[in-house]
Amino acid sequence: MSENQIRDIALAPTGHAKINWVKNHMPILNQLEKEFMASLPFRGKKVAICLHLEAKTAYLAKVVQAGGAEVAVAASNPLSTQDDVVAALVEDGITAFAWHGATTEEYTAHLNALANFKPDLFIDDGGDLTSLLHSQYPQYLANIIGGCEETTTGIIRLRSMANDGALKIPMIAVNDALSKYFFDNRYGTGQSVWDAIMRNTNLVVAGKTAVVIGYGWCGKGVAMRAKGLGAKVIVCEVDPIKSIEALMDGFQVMPMVEAAPLGDFFVTVTGNKAVISEEHFKVMKNKAIMANAGHFDVEIDKAALEKLANSHQETKPNIEGYQMNDGRILYLMGEGRLVNLACGDGHPAEIMDLTFALQALSLVYLLQHSDLPAAVHSVDKSIDHRVAQLKLTALDIAIDQLTEEQTIYLNSWQL
Ligand code: ADE
């Protein structure tokens, strides 16, 4: 067994408390845990998990372990790791390679350690583990049954790999399941981003201007919740269809260069690089606050910000102030990393319950379909529906069923 690489095992007690709290709010995973304990679907298998290492992820790792797996974890972002949660996992027999604030070298070493765990199955978030396994450890790929990918950014990378003929294992695109992006991307991101901004800034949102850059499912959630908090919302988009959607959802739409001088809060959610850049920093208001909610810390051009500023310092935890020559100060949250995880606890437990149930059941699916070709696969519809149904059952909500005549009517085509 590999040596754990963690901050401090003595932190475990608060980690256990956090995991127990979310466990009490994740009924779908509770149900799967019970089933897995009885059927042991992962018996004899090694499962690597590369996700944001906070309490909900920890509970997922424990559910997979309850299904008979040997589990190892590493972080998918150096700032989202909660050291007490990781310590609790280690106390519970899960191998961990992660600590909060890991340098790029340490983060890479942790990922390498996870690859060297030689998993049979894995879960990735953003594609770093998948990319590392393919580029540095091709000798391990033959033994890998498959993997699951959590996020939009990771799936974009997977499709690039597949297009280049570089993808050598089956990967399940968990992000693209309806029970994932309808809820996690929209309501999860919408709530957790504003939670992180508000708890760290302690400022009012009502009456201010919030600029949301990117109107995918995450951007829709961030804009919707900003409106709910009383902000005037501007959306910046490059896609004409999404731009019309934002307009009809009631938001102002304009190019970023026009929005830059108007915003009090800026949230990037595009998956692309430098969507806030030098030309925008130059015209932003004094005390504007910038946060990123996309997977990588590339959306806000930090290098350009540093170049423009005459100094910068931590104004308070999670908020860096950049002093401009003209006297303005611009604030960047969480070093431009995913604000909801770097400066908060990520999505609410009840939302991650859906996502992580999809992850757990997709791992079982991979085991049951070990002949899947090396490609990007959708989550099986039956899994998507089962997770949604389990959620309704947990909420004690009954819904109507089609009658036999209605089913026949929907399947008929003759005049
Ligand atoms: N918690 C664990 N993984 C997460 C994710 N991908 N997004 C938000 N919260 C999370």
Tab-separated table of C-alpha atoms and ligand atoms in Angstrom:
chain	number	residue	atom	x	y	z
A	1	MET	CA	0.000	0.000	0.000
A	2	SER	CA	1.284	3.527	-0.804
A	3	GLU	CA	2.296	6.043	1.853
A	4	ASN	CA	-0.298	8.723	2.484
A	5	GLN	CA	0.734	12.272	1.644
A	6	ILE	CA	-1.454	14.523	3.783
A	7	ARG	CA	-1.135	17.603	6.012
A	8	ASP	CA	-1.887	16.230	9.493
A	9	ILE	CA	-3.798	13.161	10.680
A	10	ALA	CA	-4.640	14.967	13.949
A	11	LEU	CA	-7.110	17.134	11.993
A	12	ALA	CA	-9.408	14.132	11.457
A	13	PRO	CA	-12.103	14.848	14.130
A	14	THR	CA	-13.583	17.919	12.347
A	15	GLY	CA	-13.255	16.034	9.053
A	16	HIS	CA	-15.406	13.195	10.420
A	17	ALA	CA	-17.972	15.715	11.674
A	18	LYS	CA	-18.169	17.371	8.229
A	19	ILE	CA	-18.563	14.003	6.482
A	20	ASN	CA	-21.298	12.927	8.918
A	21	TRP	CA	-23.176	16.182	8.322
A	22	VAL	CA	-23.310	15.761	4.542
A	23	LYS	CA	-24.005	12.026	4.845
A	24	ASN	CA	-27.217	12.968	6.655
A	25	HIS	CA	-28.219	15.067	3.626
A	26	MET	CA	-27.310	12.667	0.820
A	27	PRO	CA	-30.128	10.080	0.813
A	28	ILE	CA	-29.399	8.693	-2.663
A	29	LEU	CA	-25.838	7.827	-1.681
A	30	ASN	CA	-27.202	6.402	1.614
A	31	GLN	CA	-29.333	4.022	-0.446
A	32	LEU	CA	-26.460	3.059	-2.757
A	33	GLU	CA	-24.172	2.521	0.232
A	34	LYS	CA	-26.672	0.020	1.660
A	35	GLU	CA	-26.951	-1.782	-1.686
A	36	PHE	CA	-23.179	-1.837	-2.226
A	37	MET	CA	-22.532	-3.240	1.252
A	38	ALA	CA	-24.787	-6.160	0.357
A	39	SER	CA	-23.601	-6.778	-3.220
A	40	LEU	CA	-19.928	-5.639	-3.028
A	41	PRO	CA	-19.737	-4.634	-6.721
A	42	PHE	CA	-16.156	-3.340	-6.395
A	43	ARG	CA	-14.723	-6.303	-4.471
A	44	GLY	CA	-11.060	-6.757	-5.397
A	45	LYS	CA	-10.941	-3.556	-7.452
A	46	LYS	CA	-8.829	-0.444	-6.978
A	47	VAL	CA	-10.682	2.828	-7.532
A	48	ALA	CA	-8.813	6.146	-7.862
A	49	ILE	CA	-10.751	9.334	-7.182
A	50	CYS	CA	-9.422	12.691	-8.398
A	51	LEU	CA	-12.047	15.201	-7.271
A	52	HIS	CA	-12.357	18.247	-5.044
A	53	LEU	CA	-11.518	16.773	-1.671
A	54	GLU	CA	-14.229	18.114	0.571
A	55	ALA	CA	-16.867	16.345	2.649
A	56	LYS	CA	-19.291	15.249	-0.111
A	57	THR	CA	-16.466	13.739	-2.141
A	58	ALA	CA	-15.226	11.990	0.987
A	59	TYR	CA	-18.617	10.389	1.458
A	60	LEU	CA	-18.580	9.200	-2.168
A	61	ALA	CA	-15.144	7.652	-1.553
A	62	LYS	CA	-16.523	5.867	1.513
A	63	VAL	CA	-19.541	4.566	-0.425
A	64	VAL	CA	-17.237	3.107	-3.093
A	65	GLN	CA	-15.092	1.614	-0.317
A	66	ALA	CA	-18.255	0.122	1.239
A	67	GLY	CA	-18.786	-1.604	-2.112
A	68	GLY	CA	-15.550	-3.541	-1.611
A	69	ALA	CA	-13.039	-1.285	-3.376
A	70	GLU	CA	-9.584	-0.274	-2.275
A	71	VAL	CA	-9.803	3.508	-2.713
A	72	ALA	CA	-7.154	6.209	-3.171
A	73	VAL	CA	-7.792	9.929	-3.619
A	74	ALA	CA	-5.969	13.006	-4.895
A	75	ALA	CA	-7.209	16.539	-5.458
A	76	SER	CA	-8.471	17.987	-8.730
A	77	ASN	CA	-7.551	21.496	-7.557
A	78	PRO	CA	-4.865	22.494	-5.029
A	79	LEU	CA	-7.082	24.999	-3.207
A	80	SER	CA	-10.258	22.942	-2.801
A	81	THR	CA	-8.709	20.319	-0.519
A	82	GLN	CA	-9.902	20.390	3.091
A	83	ASP	CA	-7.102	18.892	5.182
A	84	ASP	CA	-9.366	17.723	8.015
A	85	VAL	CA	-11.595	15.819	5.584
A	86	VAL	CA	-8.576	14.150	3.973
A	87	ALA	CA	-7.246	13.171	7.421
A	88	ALA	CA	-10.625	11.591	8.257
A	89	LEU	CA	-10.503	9.558	5.042
A	90	VAL	CA	-7.058	8.243	5.936
A	91	GLU	CA	-8.325	7.227	9.393
A	92	ASP	CA	-11.064	5.314	7.580
A	93	GLY	CA	-8.565	3.335	5.506
A	94	ILE	CA	-8.556	5.369	2.291
A	95	THR	CA	-5.174	6.324	0.827
A	96	ALA	CA	-4.782	10.051	0.185
A	97	PHE	CA	-2.297	12.228	-1.675
A	98	ALA	CA	-3.388	15.836	-1.148
A	99	TRP	CA	-3.077	18.899	0.984
A	100	HIS	CA	-4.594	22.343	0.797
A	101	GLY	CA	-2.426	24.889	-1.002
A	102	ALA	CA	-0.207	22.333	-2.741
A	103	THR	CA	2.301	23.955	-5.110
A	104	THR	CA	2.154	22.970	-8.774
A	105	GLU	CA	5.017	20.514	-8.154
A	106	GLU	CA	3.301	18.999	-5.112
A	107	TYR	CA	-0.053	18.800	-6.917
A	108	THR	CA	1.634	16.988	-9.820
A	109	ALA	CA	3.466	14.640	-7.432
A	110	HIS	CA	0.131	13.778	-5.785
A	111	LEU	CA	-1.436	12.997	-9.166
A	112	ASN	CA	1.560	10.812	-10.057
A	113	ALA	CA	1.158	8.948	-6.771
A	114	LEU	CA	-2.509	8.352	-7.635
A	115	ALA	CA	-1.566	7.052	-11.100
A	116	ASN	CA	0.969	4.715	-9.453
A	117	PHE	CA	-1.837	3.294	-7.309
A	118	LYS	CA	-2.618	1.480	-10.623
A	119	PRO	CA	-6.397	1.769	-10.503
A	120	ASP	CA	-8.858	-0.558	-12.236
A	121	LEU	CA	-11.402	2.252	-12.354
A	122	PHE	CA	-11.181	5.983	-11.732
A	123	ILE	CA	-13.169	9.184	-11.395
A	124	ASP	CA	-11.666	12.408	-12.723
A	125	ASP	CA	-12.708	16.063	-12.525
A	126	GLY	CA	-11.218	18.263	-15.216
A	127	GLY	CA	-9.178	15.586	-16.983
A	128	ASP	CA	-5.772	15.944	-15.290
A	129	LEU	CA	-5.599	12.306	-14.129
A	130	THR	CA	-6.834	11.009	-17.498
A	131	SER	CA	-4.256	13.118	-19.320
A	132	LEU	CA	-1.443	12.043	-16.970
A	133	LEU	CA	-2.294	8.342	-17.295
A	134	HIS	CA	-2.262	8.599	-21.092
A	135	SER	CA	0.888	10.709	-21.405
A	136	GLN	CA	3.101	9.333	-18.596
A	137	TYR	CA	1.712	5.897	-17.739
A	138	PRO	CA	0.480	4.260	-20.967
A	139	GLN	CA	1.641	0.917	-19.509
A	140	TYR	CA	-1.172	1.119	-16.916
A	141	LEU	CA	-3.972	1.707	-19.439
A	142	ALA	CA	-4.401	-1.935	-20.471
A	143	ASN	CA	-5.552	-2.806	-16.946
A	144	ILE	CA	-7.947	0.098	-16.622
A	145	ILE	CA	-11.572	-0.889	-17.167
A	146	GLY	CA	-12.644	2.729	-17.581
A	147	GLY	CA	-13.170	6.091	-15.973
A	148	CYS	CA	-15.819	8.716	-15.310
A	149	GLU	CA	-15.460	12.451	-15.911
A	150	GLU	CA	-17.227	14.999	-13.720
A	151	THR	CA	-17.047	18.324	-15.492
A	152	THR	CA	-17.662	20.200	-18.757
A	153	THR	CA	-13.985	21.142	-19.076
A	154	GLY	CA	-12.888	17.524	-18.602
A	155	ILE	CA	-15.295	16.324	-21.274
A	156	ILE	CA	-14.041	18.928	-23.752
A	157	ARG	CA	-10.520	17.564	-23.143
A	158	LEU	CA	-11.734	13.957	-23.498
A	159	ARG	CA	-13.371	14.730	-26.836
A	160	SER	CA	-10.131	16.342	-28.045
A	161	MET	CA	-8.262	13.197	-27.021
A	162	ALA	CA	-10.825	11.014	-28.809
A	163	ASN	CA	-10.647	13.183	-31.969
A	164	ASP	CA	-6.850	12.847	-31.975
A	165	GLY	CA	-7.133	9.050	-31.583
A	166	ALA	CA	-5.339	9.419	-28.237
A	167	LEU	CA	-8.079	8.113	-25.936
A	168	LYS	CA	-7.291	4.476	-25.071
A	169	ILE	CA	-9.974	3.623	-22.507
A	170	PRO	CA	-13.753	4.013	-22.210
A	171	MET	CA	-14.747	7.181	-20.366
A	172	ILE	CA	-18.241	8.017	-19.150
A	173	ALA	CA	-19.247	11.672	-19.505
A	174	VAL	CA	-21.068	12.045	-16.190
A	175	ASN	CA	-21.356	15.815	-16.675
A	176	ASP	CA	-23.631	15.280	-19.661
A	177	ALA	CA	-26.281	13.313	-17.768
A	178	LEU	CA	-29.492	15.305	-17.330
A	179	SER	CA	-29.561	14.619	-13.575
A	180	LYS	CA	-26.108	16.198	-13.472
A	181	TYR	CA	-26.046	19.416	-15.438
A	182	PHE	CA	-29.663	20.445	-14.906
A	183	PHE	CA	-29.037	20.557	-11.157
A	184	ASP	CA	-25.310	20.561	-10.311
A	185	ASN	CA	-24.181	23.002	-12.996
A	186	ARG	CA	-27.163	25.327	-12.702
A	187	TYR	CA	-28.468	25.250	-9.114
A	188	GLY	CA	-25.244	23.975	-7.516
A	189	THR	CA	-22.978	26.561	-9.124
A	190	GLY	CA	-25.609	29.286	-8.808
A	191	GLN	CA	-25.852	28.859	-5.049
A	192	SER	CA	-22.261	27.944	-4.158
A	193	VAL	CA	-20.652	30.777	-6.140
A	194	TRP	CA	-22.703	33.488	-4.423
A	195	ASP	CA	-22.306	31.725	-1.074
A	196	ALA	CA	-18.502	31.920	-1.460
A	197	ILE	CA	-18.534	35.543	-2.657
A	198	MET	CA	-20.867	36.693	0.114
A	199	ARG	CA	-19.268	34.779	2.990
A	200	ASN	CA	-15.790	36.066	2.075
A	201	THR	CA	-16.615	39.663	1.143
A	202	ASN	CA	-19.455	40.251	3.635
A	203	LEU	CA	-20.814	42.788	1.102
A	204	VAL	CA	-24.306	43.395	-0.212
A	205	VAL	CA	-25.241	42.146	-3.691
A	206	ALA	CA	-28.637	43.886	-3.979
A	207	GLY	CA	-28.519	47.007	-6.118
A	208	LYS	CA	-25.050	46.230	-7.466
A	209	THR	CA	-24.123	45.201	-11.007
A	210	ALA	CA	-23.029	41.603	-11.483
A	211	VAL	CA	-21.335	40.711	-14.774
A	212	VAL	CA	-21.578	36.999	-15.634
A	213	ILE	CA	-19.207	35.945	-18.399
A	214	GLY	CA	-20.396	32.731	-20.032
A	215	TYR	CA	-24.019	31.566	-20.260
A	216	GLY	CA	-23.724	27.785	-20.231
A	217	TRP	CA	-25.573	25.841	-17.537
A	218	CYS	CA	-23.260	27.140	-14.797
A	219	GLY	CA	-23.488	30.725	-16.048
A	220	LYS	CA	-27.286	30.488	-16.139
A	221	GLY	CA	-27.277	29.474	-12.474
A	222	VAL	CA	-24.883	32.254	-11.452
A	223	ALA	CA	-26.945	34.889	-13.319
A	224	MET	CA	-30.263	33.567	-11.985
A	225	ARG	CA	-29.085	33.686	-8.361
A	226	ALA	CA	-27.508	37.144	-8.818
A	227	LYS	CA	-30.897	38.390	-10.007
A	228	GLY	CA	-32.557	36.706	-7.017
A	229	LEU	CA	-30.172	38.541	-4.705
A	230	GLY	CA	-31.235	41.845	-6.228
A	231	ALA	CA	-28.298	42.527	-8.542
A	232	LYS	CA	-28.566	44.140	-11.963
A	233	VAL	CA	-27.155	41.383	-14.160
A	234	ILE	CA	-25.157	41.733	-17.369
A	235	VAL	CA	-24.287	38.638	-19.388
A	236	CYS	CA	-21.324	38.467	-21.795
A	237	GLU	CA	-21.359	35.599	-24.312
A	238	VAL	CA	-19.746	34.609	-27.619
A	239	ASP	CA	-22.567	32.275	-28.702
A	240	PRO	CA	-25.472	34.084	-30.450
A	241	ILE	CA	-28.081	31.548	-29.335
A	242	LYS	CA	-27.057	31.650	-25.690
A	243	SER	CA	-26.976	35.441	-25.950
A	244	ILE	CA	-30.631	35.523	-27.033
A	245	GLU	CA	-31.439	33.081	-24.241
A	246	ALA	CA	-29.810	35.435	-21.695
A	247	LEU	CA	-31.720	38.383	-23.147
A	248	MET	CA	-35.047	36.537	-22.938
A	249	ASP	CA	-34.198	35.420	-19.401
A	250	GLY	CA	-34.250	39.136	-18.599
A	251	PHE	CA	-30.564	40.082	-18.595
A	252	GLN	CA	-28.642	42.822	-20.388
A	253	VAL	CA	-26.236	41.399	-22.968
A	254	MET	CA	-23.144	43.248	-24.165
A	255	PRO	CA	-19.457	42.682	-24.974
A	256	MET	CA	-17.102	42.437	-22.012
A	257	VAL	CA	-15.312	45.638	-22.956
A	258	GLU	CA	-18.594	47.527	-22.426
A	259	ALA	CA	-19.480	45.634	-19.249
A	260	ALA	CA	-16.035	46.121	-17.685
A	261	PRO	CA	-16.593	49.708	-16.423
A	262	LEU	CA	-20.103	48.858	-15.123
A	263	GLY	CA	-19.564	45.809	-12.925
A	264	ASP	CA	-19.213	45.626	-9.157
A	265	PHE	CA	-18.872	41.823	-9.276
A	266	PHE	CA	-17.470	39.789	-12.178
A	267	VAL	CA	-17.887	36.013	-12.379
A	268	THR	CA	-16.214	34.059	-15.181
A	269	VAL	CA	-17.843	30.755	-16.191
A	270	THR	CA	-16.632	30.139	-19.736
A	271	GLY	CA	-14.034	27.336	-19.584
A	272	ASN	CA	-11.833	29.581	-21.710
A	273	LYS	CA	-8.699	31.613	-21.072
A	274	ALA	CA	-8.243	35.364	-20.531
A	275	VAL	CA	-11.906	36.320	-20.749
A	276	ILE	CA	-11.066	39.139	-18.341
A	277	SER	CA	-7.849	40.678	-19.607
A	278	GLU	CA	-5.725	43.824	-19.642
A	279	GLU	CA	-8.166	45.989	-21.647
A	280	HIS	CA	-10.853	45.221	-19.064
A	281	PHE	CA	-8.699	45.755	-15.945
A	282	LYS	CA	-7.810	49.205	-17.296
A	283	VAL	CA	-11.427	50.416	-17.237
A	284	MET	CA	-12.909	48.582	-14.236
A	285	LYS	CA	-14.370	50.512	-11.317
A	286	ASN	CA	-12.415	51.035	-8.140
A	287	LYS	CA	-13.052	48.103	-5.727
A	288	ALA	CA	-14.479	45.789	-8.415
A	289	ILE	CA	-14.446	42.154	-7.270
A	290	MET	CA	-13.481	39.340	-9.641
A	291	ALA	CA	-14.151	35.642	-9.147
A	292	ASN	CA	-13.800	32.609	-11.391
A	293	ALA	CA	-16.241	29.688	-11.416
A	294	GLY	CA	-14.710	27.764	-14.339
A	295	HIS	CA	-12.580	24.669	-13.745
A	296	PHE	CA	-9.127	26.150	-14.380
A	297	ASP	CA	-7.544	29.383	-13.133
A	298	VAL	CA	-7.033	30.703	-16.648
A	299	GLU	CA	-10.187	32.762	-17.158
A	300	ILE	CA	-8.935	35.900	-15.398
A	301	ASP	CA	-5.553	36.892	-16.839
A	302	LYS	CA	-3.603	37.051	-13.573
A	303	ALA	CA	-0.269	37.701	-15.270
A	304	ALA	CA	-1.686	40.823	-16.962
A	305	LEU	CA	-3.244	41.945	-13.678
A	306	GLU	CA	0.091	41.584	-11.885
A	307	LYS	CA	1.851	43.473	-14.669
A	308	LEU	CA	-0.608	46.371	-14.517
A	309	ALA	CA	-0.621	46.621	-10.718
A	310	ASN	CA	2.130	48.394	-8.843
A	311	SER	CA	1.632	46.025	-5.894
A	312	HIS	CA	-0.702	43.373	-4.613
A	313	GLN	CA	-1.357	41.869	-1.217
A	314	GLU	CA	-3.811	39.639	0.626
A	315	THR	CA	-6.450	42.085	1.800
A	316	LYS	CA	-8.150	39.360	3.816
A	317	PRO	CA	-8.159	35.579	3.460
A	318	ASN	CA	-9.195	34.571	-0.078
A	319	ILE	CA	-9.149	38.159	-1.384
A	320	GLU	CA	-6.072	39.648	-3.058
A	321	GLY	CA	-6.063	43.413	-3.680
A	322	TYR	CA	-4.261	44.700	-6.804
A	323	GLN	CA	-3.239	48.355	-6.493
A	324	MET	CA	-3.353	50.188	-9.832
A	325	ASN	CA	-1.165	53.203	-10.640
A	326	ASP	CA	-4.223	55.463	-10.937
A	327	GLY	CA	-5.237	54.709	-7.350
A	328	ARG	CA	-7.937	52.098	-8.094
A	329	ILE	CA	-7.815	48.762	-6.336
A	330	LEU	CA	-9.154	45.601	-7.998
A	331	TYR	CA	-9.914	42.483	-5.957
A	332	LEU	CA	-9.372	38.881	-7.056
A	333	MET	CA	-10.899	36.024	-5.081
A	334	GLY	CA	-9.259	32.640	-4.486
A	335	GLU	CA	-6.282	33.306	-6.770
A	336	GLY	CA	-8.688	33.054	-9.707
A	337	ARG	CA	-9.395	29.400	-8.918
A	338	LEU	CA	-12.921	27.956	-8.690
A	339	VAL	CA	-14.357	30.413	-6.168
A	340	ASN	CA	-17.027	28.092	-4.773
A	341	LEU	CA	-14.452	25.480	-3.785
A	342	ALA	CA	-11.323	27.570	-3.160
A	343	CYS	CA	-13.283	30.010	-0.947
A	344	GLY	CA	-16.208	27.802	0.109
A	345	ASP	CA	-17.421	24.231	0.515
A	346	GLY	CA	-18.586	23.613	-3.060
A	347	HIS	CA	-22.113	22.723	-4.100
A	348	PRO	CA	-24.797	21.886	-1.543
A	349	ALA	CA	-24.911	18.289	-0.292
A	350	GLU	CA	-28.344	17.535	-1.763
A	351	ILE	CA	-27.062	18.520	-5.221
A	352	MET	CA	-23.823	16.544	-5.044
A	353	ASP	CA	-25.969	13.583	-3.920
A	354	LEU	CA	-27.346	13.402	-7.479
A	355	THR	CA	-23.968	13.870	-9.161
A	356	PHE	CA	-22.094	11.412	-6.990
A	357	ALA	CA	-24.853	8.801	-7.295
A	358	LEU	CA	-24.348	9.053	-11.077
A	359	GLN	CA	-20.604	8.606	-10.536
A	360	ALA	CA	-21.037	5.546	-8.307
A	361	LEU	CA	-23.554	3.866	-10.634
A	362	SER	CA	-21.445	4.672	-13.708
A	363	LEU	CA	-18.482	2.891	-12.109
A	364	VAL	CA	-20.704	-0.173	-11.619
A	365	TYR	CA	-21.846	0.169	-15.248
A	366	LEU	CA	-18.221	0.131	-16.426
A	367	LEU	CA	-17.645	-3.088	-14.464
A	368	GLN	CA	-20.748	-4.653	-15.966
A	369	HIS	CA	-19.785	-3.573	-19.526
A	370	SER	CA	-16.079	-4.315	-19.603
A	371	ASP	CA	-16.158	-4.589	-23.403
A	372	LEU	CA	-16.976	-0.895	-24.020
A	373	PRO	CA	-14.766	0.608	-26.747
A	374	ALA	CA	-12.219	3.338	-25.988
A	375	ALA	CA	-14.465	6.371	-26.502
A	376	VAL	CA	-16.493	8.975	-24.647
A	377	HIS	CA	-19.769	7.346	-23.564
A	378	SER	CA	-22.987	8.890	-22.276
A	379	VAL	CA	-24.349	7.901	-18.900
A	380	ASP	CA	-26.834	5.119	-19.525
A	381	LYS	CA	-30.389	6.551	-19.576
A	382	SER	CA	-31.552	3.986	-17.038
A	383	ILE	CA	-28.974	5.301	-14.554
A	384	ASP	CA	-29.970	8.930	-15.182
A	385	HIS	CA	-33.642	8.093	-14.581
A	386	ARG	CA	-32.921	5.897	-11.571
A	387	VAL	CA	-30.973	8.691	-9.877
A	388	ALA	CA	-33.779	11.188	-10.540
A	389	GLN	CA	-36.359	8.714	-9.243
A	390	LEU	CA	-34.289	8.024	-6.114
A	391	LYS	CA	-34.178	11.778	-5.511
A	392	LEU	CA	-37.974	12.054	-5.790
A	393	THR	CA	-38.408	9.080	-3.463
A	394	ALA	CA	-36.035	10.686	-0.961
A	395	LEU	CA	-38.109	13.867	-1.142
A	396	ASP	CA	-41.281	11.812	-0.693
A	397	ILE	CA	-42.683	13.217	-3.943
A	398	ALA	CA	-44.891	11.010	-6.086
A	399	ILE	CA	-45.426	11.783	-9.786
A	400	ASP	CA	-47.948	10.636	-12.374
A	401	GLN	CA	-47.396	7.600	-14.596
A	402	LEU	CA	-48.442	7.234	-18.241
A	403	THR	CA	-51.528	5.080	-18.697
A	404	GLU	CA	-51.290	2.182	-21.143
A	405	GLU	CA	-53.434	4.095	-23.658
A	406	GLN	CA	-51.181	7.156	-23.358
A	407	THR	CA	-48.085	5.046	-24.014
A	408	ILE	CA	-49.732	3.493	-27.070
A	409	TYR	CA	-50.805	6.968	-28.287
A	410	LEU	CA	-47.257	8.329	-27.951
A	411	ASN	CA	-45.880	5.387	-29.911
A	412	SER	CA	-48.412	5.573	-32.740
A	413	TRP	CA	-47.944	7.393	-36.048
A	414	GLN	CA	-50.833	6.391	-38.330
A	415	LEU	CA	-53.518	8.994	-39.150
B	1	ADE	N1	-17.738	19.175	-4.456
B	1	ADE	C1	-17.043	18.127	-4.919
B	1	ADE	N2	-16.886	18.197	-6.236
B	1	ADE	C2	-17.487	19.343	-6.625
B	1	ADE	C3	-17.666	19.967	-7.877
B	1	ADE	N3	-17.193	19.440	-8.995
B	1	ADE	N4	-18.322	21.141	-7.900
B	1	ADE	C4	-18.787	21.678	-6.753
B	1	ADE	N5	-18.688	21.132	-5.560
B	1	ADE	C5	-18.036	19.967	-5.479
